[in-house]
JSON list of C-alpha atoms in Angstrom, two decimals:
[
{"chain": "A", "resi": 1, "resn": "MET", "atom": "CA", "xyz": [13.45, 137.00, 116.56]},
{"chain": "A", "resi": 2, "resn": "GLU", "atom": "CA", "xyz": [11.56, 134.64, 114.25]},
{"chain": "A", "resi": 3, "resn": "ILE", "atom": "CA", "xyz": [11.35, 131.04, 115.41]},
{"chain": "A", "resi": 4, "resn": "ALA", "atom": "CA", "xyz": [12.09, 128.40, 112.77]},
{"chain": "A", "resi": 5, "resn": "PRO", "atom": "CA", "xyz": [8.94, 126.53, 111.71]},
{"chain": "A", "resi": 6, "resn": "LEU", "atom": "CA", "xyz": [8.64, 122.90, 112.79]},
{"chain": "A", "resi": 7, "resn": "SER", "atom": "CA", "xyz": [7.12, 120.01, 110.87]},
{"chain": "A", "resi": 8, "resn": "ASP", "atom": "CA", "xyz": [4.47, 117.71, 112.38]},
{"chain": "A", "resi": 9, "resn": "ASP", "atom": "CA", "xyz": [7.21, 115.39, 113.63]},
{"chain": "A", "resi": 10, "resn": "GLY", "atom": "CA", "xyz": [9.09, 118.23, 115.38]},
{"chain": "A", "resi": 11, "resn": "LEU", "atom": "CA", "xyz": [11.87, 118.72, 112.79]},
{"chain": "A", "resi": 12, "resn": "ILE", "atom": "CA", "xyz": [12.91, 122.15, 111.55]},
{"chain": "A", "resi": 13, "resn": "VAL", "atom": "CA", "xyz": [11.45, 122.91, 108.12]},
{"chain": "A", "resi": 14, "resn": "ASN", "atom": "CA", "xyz": [13.88, 124.12, 105.46]},
{"chain": "A", "resi": 15, "resn": "ARG", "atom": "CA", "xyz": [11.68, 126.66, 103.68]},
{"chain": "A", "resi": 16, "resn": "VAL", "atom": "CA", "xyz": [14.43, 127.50, 101.17]},
{"chain": "A", "resi": 17, "resn": "ALA", "atom": "CA", "xyz": [14.68, 123.88, 100.01]},
{"chain": "A", "resi": 18, "resn": "GLU", "atom": "CA", "xyz": [10.89, 123.68, 99.72]},
{"chain": "A", "resi": 19, "resn": "SER", "atom": "CA", "xyz": [10.55, 126.93, 97.78]},
{"chain": "A", "resi": 20, "resn": "ALA", "atom": "CA", "xyz": [10.15, 127.25, 94.02]},
{"chain": "A", "resi": 21, "resn": "ILE", "atom": "CA", "xyz": [13.30, 129.38, 93.76]},
{"chain": "A", "resi": 22, "resn": "GLU", "atom": "CA", "xyz": [15.62, 128.37, 90.92]},
{"chain": "A", "resi": 23, "resn": "THR", "atom": "CA", "xyz": [19.35, 128.99, 91.38]},
{"chain": "A", "resi": 24, "resn": "LEU", "atom": "CA", "xyz": [21.56, 129.84, 88.41]},
{"chain": "A", "resi": 25, "resn": "ASP", "atom": "CA", "xyz": [25.25, 129.41, 89.23]},
{"chain": "A", "resi": 26, "resn": "LEU", "atom": "CA", "xyz": [27.20, 131.24, 86.53]},
{"chain": "A", "resi": 27, "resn": "ALA", "atom": "CA", "xyz": [30.48, 129.84, 87.88]},
{"chain": "A", "resi": 28, "resn": "ALA", "atom": "CA", "xyz": [29.32, 126.39, 86.75]},
{"chain": "A", "resi": 29, "resn": "LEU", "atom": "CA", "xyz": [29.17, 127.72, 83.18]},
{"chain": "A", "resi": 30, "resn": "ALA", "atom": "CA", "xyz": [32.63, 129.30, 83.36]},
{"chain": "A", "resi": 31, "resn": "PRO", "atom": "CA", "xyz": [35.22, 127.72, 81.07]},
{"chain": "A", "resi": 32, "resn": "PRO", "atom": "CA", "xyz": [38.63, 126.77, 82.47]},
{"chain": "A", "resi": 33, "resn": "GLU", "atom": "CA", "xyz": [41.03, 129.65, 83.10]},
{"chain": "A", "resi": 34, "resn": "PRO", "atom": "CA", "xyz": [43.18, 130.26, 80.00]},
{"chain": "A", "resi": 35, "resn": "VAL", "atom": "CA", "xyz": [46.95, 129.97, 80.34]},
{"chain": "A", "resi": 36, "resn": "ALA", "atom": "CA", "xyz": [48.63, 133.33, 79.80]},
{"chain": "A", "resi": 37, "resn": "PHE", "atom": "CA", "xyz": [51.37, 133.99, 77.26]},
{"chain": "A", "resi": 38, "resn": "ASP", "atom": "CA", "xyz": [52.66, 137.50, 77.96]},
{"chain": "A", "resi": 39, "resn": "LEU", "atom": "CA", "xyz": [54.65, 139.16, 75.19]},
{"chain": "A", "resi": 40, "resn": "ALA", "atom": "CA", "xyz": [56.22, 141.72, 77.56]},
{"chain": "A", "resi": 41, "resn": "PRO", "atom": "CA", "xyz": [59.18, 139.53, 78.67]},
{"chain": "A", "resi": 42, "resn": "HIS", "atom": "CA", "xyz": [60.06, 139.09, 74.97]},
{"chain": "A", "resi": 43, "resn": "LEU", "atom": "CA", "xyz": [60.39, 142.83, 74.37]},
{"chain": "A", "resi": 44, "resn": "TYR", "atom": "CA", "xyz": [63.68, 144.72, 74.47]},
{"chain": "A", "resi": 45, "resn": "ARG", "atom": "CA", "xyz": [63.75, 146.51, 77.83]},
{"chain": "A", "resi": 46, "resn": "GLY", "atom": "CA", "xyz": [60.08, 145.60, 78.13]},
{"chain": "A", "resi": 47, "resn": "LEU", "atom": "CA", "xyz": [59.12, 148.28, 75.62]},
{"chain": "A", "resi": 48, "resn": "VAL", "atom": "CA", "xyz": [60.30, 147.56, 72.08]},
{"chain": "A", "resi": 49, "resn": "LEU", "atom": "CA", "xyz": [59.89, 144.51, 69.90]},
{"chain": "A", "resi": 50, "resn": "ARG", "atom": "CA", "xyz": [63.05, 143.67, 67.97]},
{"chain": "A", "resi": 51, "resn": "GLU", "atom": "CA", "xyz": [62.14, 141.11, 65.37]},
{"chain": "A", "resi": 52, "resn": "ARG", "atom": "CA", "xyz": [65.34, 139.04, 65.40]},
{"chain": "A", "resi": 53, "resn": "GLU", "atom": "CA", "xyz": [65.51, 138.84, 69.21]},
{"chain": "A", "resi": 54, "resn": "PHE", "atom": "CA", "xyz": [61.79, 138.17, 69.40]},
{"chain": "A", "resi": 55, "resn": "ARG", "atom": "CA", "xyz": [62.01, 135.24, 66.99]},
{"chain": "A", "resi": 56, "resn": "GLN", "atom": "CA", "xyz": [65.03, 133.83, 68.87]},
{"chain": "A", "resi": 57, "resn": "GLY", "atom": "CA", "xyz": [63.15, 134.14, 72.15]},
{"chain": "A", "resi": 58, "resn": "LEU", "atom": "CA", "xyz": [60.17, 132.25, 70.74]},
{"chain": "A", "resi": 59, "resn": "LYS", "atom": "CA", "xyz": [62.48, 129.55, 69.37]},
{"chain": "A", "resi": 60, "resn": "ALA", "atom": "CA", "xyz": [64.01, 129.08, 72.85]},
{"chain": "A", "resi": 61, "resn": "THR", "atom": "CA", "xyz": [60.62, 128.94, 74.61]},
{"chain": "A", "resi": 62, "resn": "ASP", "atom": "CA", "xyz": [59.53, 125.63, 76.18]},
{"chain": "A", "resi": 63, "resn": "TRP", "atom": "CA", "xyz": [56.12, 125.27, 74.54]},
{"chain": "A", "resi": 64, "resn": "SER", "atom": "CA", "xyz": [55.28, 122.04, 76.41]},
{"chain": "A", "resi": 65, "resn": "ALA", "atom": "CA", "xyz": [53.86, 124.15, 79.25]},
{"chain": "A", "resi": 66, "resn": "TYR", "atom": "CA", "xyz": [50.99, 125.07, 76.88]},
{"chain": "A", "resi": 67, "resn": "ASP", "atom": "CA", "xyz": [50.19, 121.49, 75.82]},
{"chain": "A", "resi": 68, "resn": "GLY", "atom": "CA", "xyz": [46.41, 121.08, 75.52]},
{"chain": "A", "resi": 69, "resn": "ALA", "atom": "CA", "xyz": [45.75, 124.47, 77.14]},
{"chain": "A", "resi": 70, "resn": "ASP", "atom": "CA", "xyz": [43.58, 127.38, 76.06]},
{"chain": "A", "resi": 71, "resn": "VAL", "atom": "CA", "xyz": [46.16, 130.14, 75.67]},
{"chain": "A", "resi": 72, "resn": "ALA", "atom": "CA", "xyz": [45.59, 133.87, 76.05]},
{"chain": "A", "resi": 73, "resn": "VAL", "atom": "CA", "xyz": [48.21, 135.89, 74.17]},
{"chain": "A", "resi": 74, "resn": "PHE", "atom": "CA", "xyz": [48.56, 139.46, 75.42]},
{"chain": "A", "resi": 75, "resn": "CYS", "atom": "CA", "xyz": [51.11, 142.12, 76.32]},
{"chain": "A", "resi": 76, "resn": "SER", "atom": "CA", "xyz": [51.13, 143.44, 79.88]},
{"chain": "A", "resi": 77, "resn": "ALA", "atom": "CA", "xyz": [53.56, 146.24, 78.97]},
{"chain": "A", "resi": 78, "resn": "ASP", "atom": "CA", "xyz": [52.34, 149.56, 77.62]},
{"chain": "A", "resi": 79, "resn": "ALA", "atom": "CA", "xyz": [54.07, 149.00, 74.29]},
{"chain": "A", "resi": 80, "resn": "LEU", "atom": "CA", "xyz": [53.12, 149.02, 70.63]},
{"chain": "A", "resi": 81, "resn": "VAL", "atom": "CA", "xyz": [53.28, 145.39, 69.55]},
{"chain": "A", "resi": 82, "resn": "PRO", "atom": "CA", "xyz": [52.80, 144.62, 65.85]},
{"chain": "A", "resi": 83, "resn": "THR", "atom": "CA", "xyz": [50.05, 142.24, 64.83]},
{"chain": "A", "resi": 84, "resn": "TRP", "atom": "CA", "xyz": [52.51, 139.76, 63.35]},
{"chain": "A", "resi": 85, "resn": "ALA", "atom": "CA", "xyz": [54.01, 139.16, 66.82]},
{"chain": "A", "resi": 86, "resn": "TYR", "atom": "CA", "xyz": [50.70, 137.65, 67.96]},
{"chain": "A", "resi": 87, "resn": "MET", "atom": "CA", "xyz": [50.58, 135.67, 64.73]},
{"chain": "A", "resi": 88, "resn": "LEU", "atom": "CA", "xyz": [54.06, 134.22, 65.36]},
{"chain": "A", "resi": 89, "resn": "VAL", "atom": "CA", "xyz": [53.03, 133.04, 68.82]},
{"chain": "A", "resi": 90, "resn": "ALA", "atom": "CA", "xyz": [49.84, 131.49, 67.41]},
{"chain": "A", "resi": 91, "resn": "ALA", "atom": "CA", "xyz": [51.89, 129.69, 64.75]},
{"chain": "A", "resi": 92, "resn": "ARG", "atom": "CA", "xyz": [54.25, 128.29, 67.42]},
{"chain": "A", "resi": 93, "resn": "LEU", "atom": "CA", "xyz": [51.31, 127.06, 69.50]},
{"chain": "A", "resi": 94, "resn": "ASP", "atom": "CA", "xyz": [49.59, 125.33, 66.57]},
{"chain": "A", "resi": 95, "resn": "GLY", "atom": "CA", "xyz": [49.27, 121.63, 67.32]},
{"chain": "A", "resi": 96, "resn": "ILE", "atom": "CA", "xyz": [50.26, 122.19, 70.96]},
{"chain": "A", "resi": 97, "resn": "ALA", "atom": "CA", "xyz": [47.55, 124.35, 72.52]},
{"chain": "A", "resi": 98, "resn": "ALA", "atom": "CA", "xyz": [43.85, 123.49, 72.42]},
{"chain": "A", "resi": 99, "resn": "SER", "atom": "CA", "xyz": [43.12, 127.09, 71.41]},
{"chain": "A", "resi": 100, "resn": "VAL", "atom": "CA", "xyz": [44.93, 130.40, 71.04]},
{"chain": "A", "resi": 101, "resn": "THR", "atom": "CA", "xyz": [43.19, 133.75, 71.46]},
{"chain": "A", "resi": 102, "resn": "ALA", "atom": "CA", "xyz": [44.52, 137.31, 71.56]},
{"chain": "A", "resi": 103, "resn": "GLY", "atom": "CA", "xyz": [43.53, 139.02, 74.79]},
{"chain": "A", "resi": 104, "resn": "THR", "atom": "CA", "xyz": [44.07, 138.86, 78.53]},
{"chain": "A", "resi": 105, "resn": "PRO", "atom": "CA", "xyz": [42.90, 135.77, 80.40]},
{"chain": "A", "resi": 106, "resn": "ALA", "atom": "CA", "xyz": [40.13, 137.87, 81.99]},
{"chain": "A", "resi": 107, "resn": "GLU", "atom": "CA", "xyz": [38.90, 139.16, 78.61]},
{"chain": "A", "resi": 108, "resn": "ILE", "atom": "CA", "xyz": [38.86, 135.67, 77.15]},
{"chain": "A", "resi": 109, "resn": "ARG", "atom": "CA", "xyz": [37.12, 134.20, 80.19]},
{"chain": "A", "resi": 110, "resn": "GLN", "atom": "CA", "xyz": [34.45, 136.91, 79.93]},
{"chain": "A", "resi": 111, "resn": "ALA", "atom": "CA", "xyz": [33.89, 136.38, 76.19]},
{"chain": "A", "resi": 112, "resn": "ARG", "atom": "CA", "xyz": [33.62, 132.61, 76.62]},
{"chain": "A", "resi": 113, "resn": "LEU", "atom": "CA", "xyz": [31.25, 132.85, 79.56]},
{"chain": "A", "resi": 114, "resn": "VAL", "atom": "CA", "xyz": [28.99, 135.27, 77.70]},
{"chain": "A", "resi": 115, "resn": "ALA", "atom": "CA", "xyz": [29.06, 132.85, 74.74]},
{"chain": "A", "resi": 116, "resn": "ALA", "atom": "CA", "xyz": [28.13, 130.00, 77.11]},
{"chain": "A", "resi": 117, "resn": "LEU", "atom": "CA", "xyz": [25.06, 132.00, 78.18]},
{"chain": "A", "resi": 118, "resn": "ALA", "atom": "CA", "xyz": [23.77, 131.70, 74.61]},
{"chain": "A", "resi": 119, "resn": "GLU", "atom": "CA", "xyz": [23.63, 127.92, 75.10]},
{"chain": "A", "resi": 120, "resn": "VAL", "atom": "CA", "xyz": [21.53, 128.03, 78.30]},
{"chain": "A", "resi": 121, "resn": "ASP", "atom": "CA", "xyz": [17.92, 126.78, 78.09]},
{"chain": "A", "resi": 122, "resn": "TRP", "atom": "CA", "xyz": [16.32, 129.95, 79.47]},
{"chain": "A", "resi": 123, "resn": "GLU", "atom": "CA", "xyz": [12.80, 128.49, 79.14]},
{"chain": "A", "resi": 124, "resn": "ARG", "atom": "CA", "xyz": [13.40, 126.33, 82.21]},
{"chain": "A", "resi": 125, "resn": "TYR", "atom": "CA", "xyz": [13.22, 129.58, 84.23]},
{"chain": "A", "resi": 126, "resn": "ARG", "atom": "CA", "xyz": [9.83, 130.57, 82.77]},
{"chain": "A", "resi": 127, "resn": "ASP", "atom": "CA", "xyz": [7.78, 132.48, 85.42]},
{"chain": "A", "resi": 128, "resn": "ALA", "atom": "CA", "xyz": [10.10, 131.26, 88.20]},
{"chain": "A", "resi": 129, "resn": "PRO", "atom": "CA", "xyz": [11.85, 133.29, 90.88]},
{"chain": "A", "resi": 130, "resn": "VAL", "atom": "CA", "xyz": [15.56, 132.98, 90.01]},
{"chain": "A", "resi": 131, "resn": "VAL", "atom": "CA", "xyz": [18.62, 133.69, 92.15]},
{"chain": "A", "resi": 132, "resn": "LEU", "atom": "CA", "xyz": [21.82, 134.48, 90.28]},
{"chain": "A", "resi": 133, "resn": "LYS", "atom": "CA", "xyz": [24.35, 132.91, 92.61]},
{"chain": "A", "resi": 134, "resn": "GLY", "atom": "CA", "xyz": [27.38, 135.08, 92.99]},
{"chain": "A", "resi": 135, "resn": "CYS", "atom": "CA", "xyz": [28.46, 135.59, 96.57]},
{"chain": "A", "resi": 136, "resn": "GLY", "atom": "CA", "xyz": [32.20, 135.13, 96.99]},
{"chain": "A", "resi": 137, "resn": "ASN", "atom": "CA", "xyz": [32.87, 134.12, 93.39]},
{"chain": "A", "resi": 138, "resn": "ASP", "atom": "CA", "xyz": [35.54, 136.11, 91.58]},
{"chain": "A", "resi": 139, "resn": "LEU", "atom": "CA", "xyz": [35.65, 133.79, 88.55]},
{"chain": "A", "resi": 140, "resn": "VAL", "atom": "CA", "xyz": [32.47, 135.23, 87.06]},
{"chain": "A", "resi": 141, "resn": "PRO", "atom": "CA", "xyz": [32.99, 138.54, 85.24]},
{"chain": "A", "resi": 142, "resn": "LEU", "atom": "CA", "xyz": [30.54, 141.35, 85.90]},
{"chain": "A", "resi": 143, "resn": "ASP", "atom": "CA", "xyz": [29.26, 141.35, 82.31]},
{"chain": "A", "resi": 144, "resn": "ALA", "atom": "CA", "xyz": [28.08, 137.75, 82.68]},
{"chain": "A", "resi": 145, "resn": "PHE", "atom": "CA", "xyz": [25.71, 138.87, 85.46]},
{"chain": "A", "resi": 146, "resn": "VAL", "atom": "CA", "xyz": [24.49, 141.75, 83.28]},
{"chain": "A", "resi": 147, "resn": "GLN", "atom": "CA", "xyz": [23.86, 139.48, 80.27]},
{"chain": "A", "resi": 148, "resn": "ALA", "atom": "CA", "xyz": [22.18, 136.79, 82.39]},
{"chain": "A", "resi": 149, "resn": "THR", "atom": "CA", "xyz": [19.89, 139.43, 83.91]},
{"chain": "A", "resi": 150, "resn": "ARG", "atom": "CA", "xyz": [18.88, 140.66, 80.46]},
{"chain": "A", "resi": 151, "resn": "ARG", "atom": "CA", "xyz": [18.08, 137.13, 79.29]},
{"chain": "A", "resi": 152, "resn": "LEU", "atom": "CA", "xyz": [16.19, 136.22, 82.46]},
{"chain": "A", "resi": 153, "resn": "GLN", "atom": "CA", "xyz": [13.97, 139.31, 82.19]},
{"chain": "A", "resi": 154, "resn": "ARG", "atom": "CA", "xyz": [12.41, 137.73, 79.10]},
{"chain": "A", "resi": 155, "resn": "VAL", "atom": "CA", "xyz": [11.28, 134.62, 81.00]},
{"chain": "A", "resi": 156, "resn": "ALA", "atom": "CA", "xyz": [11.62, 134.76, 84.80]},
{"chain": "A", "resi": 157, "resn": "GLY", "atom": "CA", "xyz": [9.01, 136.09, 87.20]},
{"chain": "A", "resi": 158, "resn": "LYS", "atom": "CA", "xyz": [11.59, 137.52, 89.57]},
{"chain": "A", "resi": 159, "resn": "ILE", "atom": "CA", "xyz": [15.40, 137.93, 89.59]},
{"chain": "A", "resi": 160, "resn": "MET", "atom": "CA", "xyz": [17.53, 138.06, 92.72]},
{"chain": "A", "resi": 161, "resn": "TYR", "atom": "CA", "xyz": [21.26, 138.09, 93.46]},
{"chain": "A", "resi": 162, "resn": "GLY", "atom": "CA", "xyz": [23.07, 136.14, 96.18]},
{"chain": "A", "resi": 163, "resn": "GLU", "atom": "CA", "xyz": [21.92, 132.88, 97.73]},
{"chain": "A", "resi": 164, "resn": "PRO", "atom": "CA", "xyz": [18.34, 131.59, 98.07]},
{"chain": "A", "resi": 165, "resn": "CYS", "atom": "CA", "xyz": [18.53, 132.06, 101.85]},
{"chain": "A", "resi": 166, "resn": "SER", "atom": "CA", "xyz": [19.87, 135.62, 101.59]},
{"chain": "A", "resi": 167, "resn": "SER", "atom": "CA", "xyz": [19.27, 137.45, 98.34]},
{"chain": "A", "resi": 168, "resn": "VAL", "atom": "CA", "xyz": [18.93, 140.97, 97.01]},
{"chain": "A", "resi": 169, "resn": "PRO", "atom": "CA", "xyz": [15.88, 141.61, 94.82]},
{"chain": "A", "resi": 170, "resn": "VAL", "atom": "CA", "xyz": [16.92, 142.88, 91.39]},
{"chain": "A", "resi": 171, "resn": "TRP", "atom": "CA", "xyz": [13.82, 142.76, 89.18]},
{"chain": "A", "resi": 172, "resn": "ARG", "atom": "CA", "xyz": [10.23, 141.57, 89.24]},
{"chain": "A", "resi": 173, "resn": "ARG", "atom": "CA", "xyz": [7.91, 141.20, 86.26]},
{"chain": "A", "resi": 174, "resn": "PRO", "atom": "CA", "xyz": [5.27, 143.93, 86.45]},
{"chain": "A", "resi": 175, "resn": "GLN", "atom": "CA", "xyz": [1.82, 142.69, 87.39]},
{"chain": "A", "resi": 176, "resn": "ALA", "atom": "CA", "xyz": [-0.92, 143.16, 84.81]},
{"chain": "A", "resi": 177, "resn": "ALA", "atom": "CA", "xyz": [-3.16, 146.13, 85.60]},
{"chain": "A", "resi": 178, "resn": "PRO", "atom": "CA", "xyz": [-6.57, 145.04, 86.91]},
{"chain": "A", "resi": 179, "resn": "ALA", "atom": "CA", "xyz": [-9.44, 145.55, 84.50]},
{"chain": "A", "resi": 180, "resn": "ALA", "atom": "CA", "xyz": [-11.68, 148.53, 85.25]},
{"chain": "A", "resi": 181, "resn": "ASN", "atom": "CA", "xyz": [-15.19, 147.65, 86.45]},
{"chain": "A", "resi": 182, "resn": "ALA", "atom": "CA", "xyz": [-16.94, 149.82, 83.91]},
{"chain": "A", "resi": 183, "resn": "ALA", "atom": "CA", "xyz": [-14.68, 149.69, 80.91]},
{"chain": "A", "resi": 184, "resn": "LYS", "atom": "CA", "xyz": [-15.56, 152.09, 78.13]},
{"chain": "A", "resi": 185, "resn": "PRO", "atom": "CA", "xyz": [-15.75, 150.79, 74.58]},
{"chain": "A", "resi": 186, "resn": "LEU", "atom": "CA", "xyz": [-12.80, 151.65, 72.37]},
{"chain": "A", "resi": 187, "resn": "GLY", "atom": "CA", "xyz": [-13.17, 155.00, 70.66]},
{"chain": "A", "resi": 188, "resn": "ALA", "atom": "CA", "xyz": [-15.81, 156.30, 73.08]},
{"chain": "A", "resi": 189, "resn": "LYS", "atom": "CA", "xyz": [-15.60, 160.02, 73.74]},
{"chain": "A", "resi": 190, "resn": "PRO", "atom": "CA", "xyz": [-15.95, 161.41, 77.22]},
{"chain": "A", "resi": 191, "resn": "ALA", "atom": "CA", "xyz": [-19.29, 163.04, 77.97]},
{"chain": "A", "resi": 192, "resn": "GLY", "atom": "CA", "xyz": [-19.21, 166.81, 77.60]},
{"chain": "A", "resi": 193, "resn": "PRO", "atom": "CA", "xyz": [-21.60, 169.63, 78.43]},
{"chain": "A", "resi": 194, "resn": "PRO", "atom": "CA", "xyz": [-25.02, 169.51, 76.74]},
{"chain": "A", "resi": 195, "resn": "ARG", "atom": "CA", "xyz": [-25.29, 171.30, 73.41]},
{"chain": "A", "resi": 196, "resn": "ALA", "atom": "CA", "xyz": [-27.43, 174.41, 73.16]},
{"chain": "A", "resi": 197, "resn": "THR", "atom": "CA", "xyz": [-30.33, 174.11, 70.75]}
]
């Protein structure tokens, strides 16, 4: 068992805090969870959209629950829903919701988080060992980790997953090959057998 290092004054040294490891917490970039508007309860028997009943159902809906929210409009039922149904919901939410997007809350969260990655200053991770923090966080979609890894490979020296104190190595920038002691000039041909005269 390794004994924790002590400083000159007898205190335990926190080597993680003193390391050059940068931590990127993708959850901190995650936008708020969108509020779901499911079309399925507005379908006849959960399967068919009847225009008149659908419009009446929307008219009777209490839209105040969506005030200032980012709304995800989707249908959880395996039903064919015409495009105009989504358009009607968007029209009802105009001036109430902060935004309206077609898709499940998870799809919208993923798209927005990937878009937020485009705004990150990746240069701050230049040549640094970087840990993508992710242990125990279900808010961050898998694709965000994939996209962050791709972007970090352009700048970071090393990429890890987990926590700085306990991480899994993912990628390391290849080291430059050492120069050969007796480098041959470009275009030089290897020596062959002597020519007969």
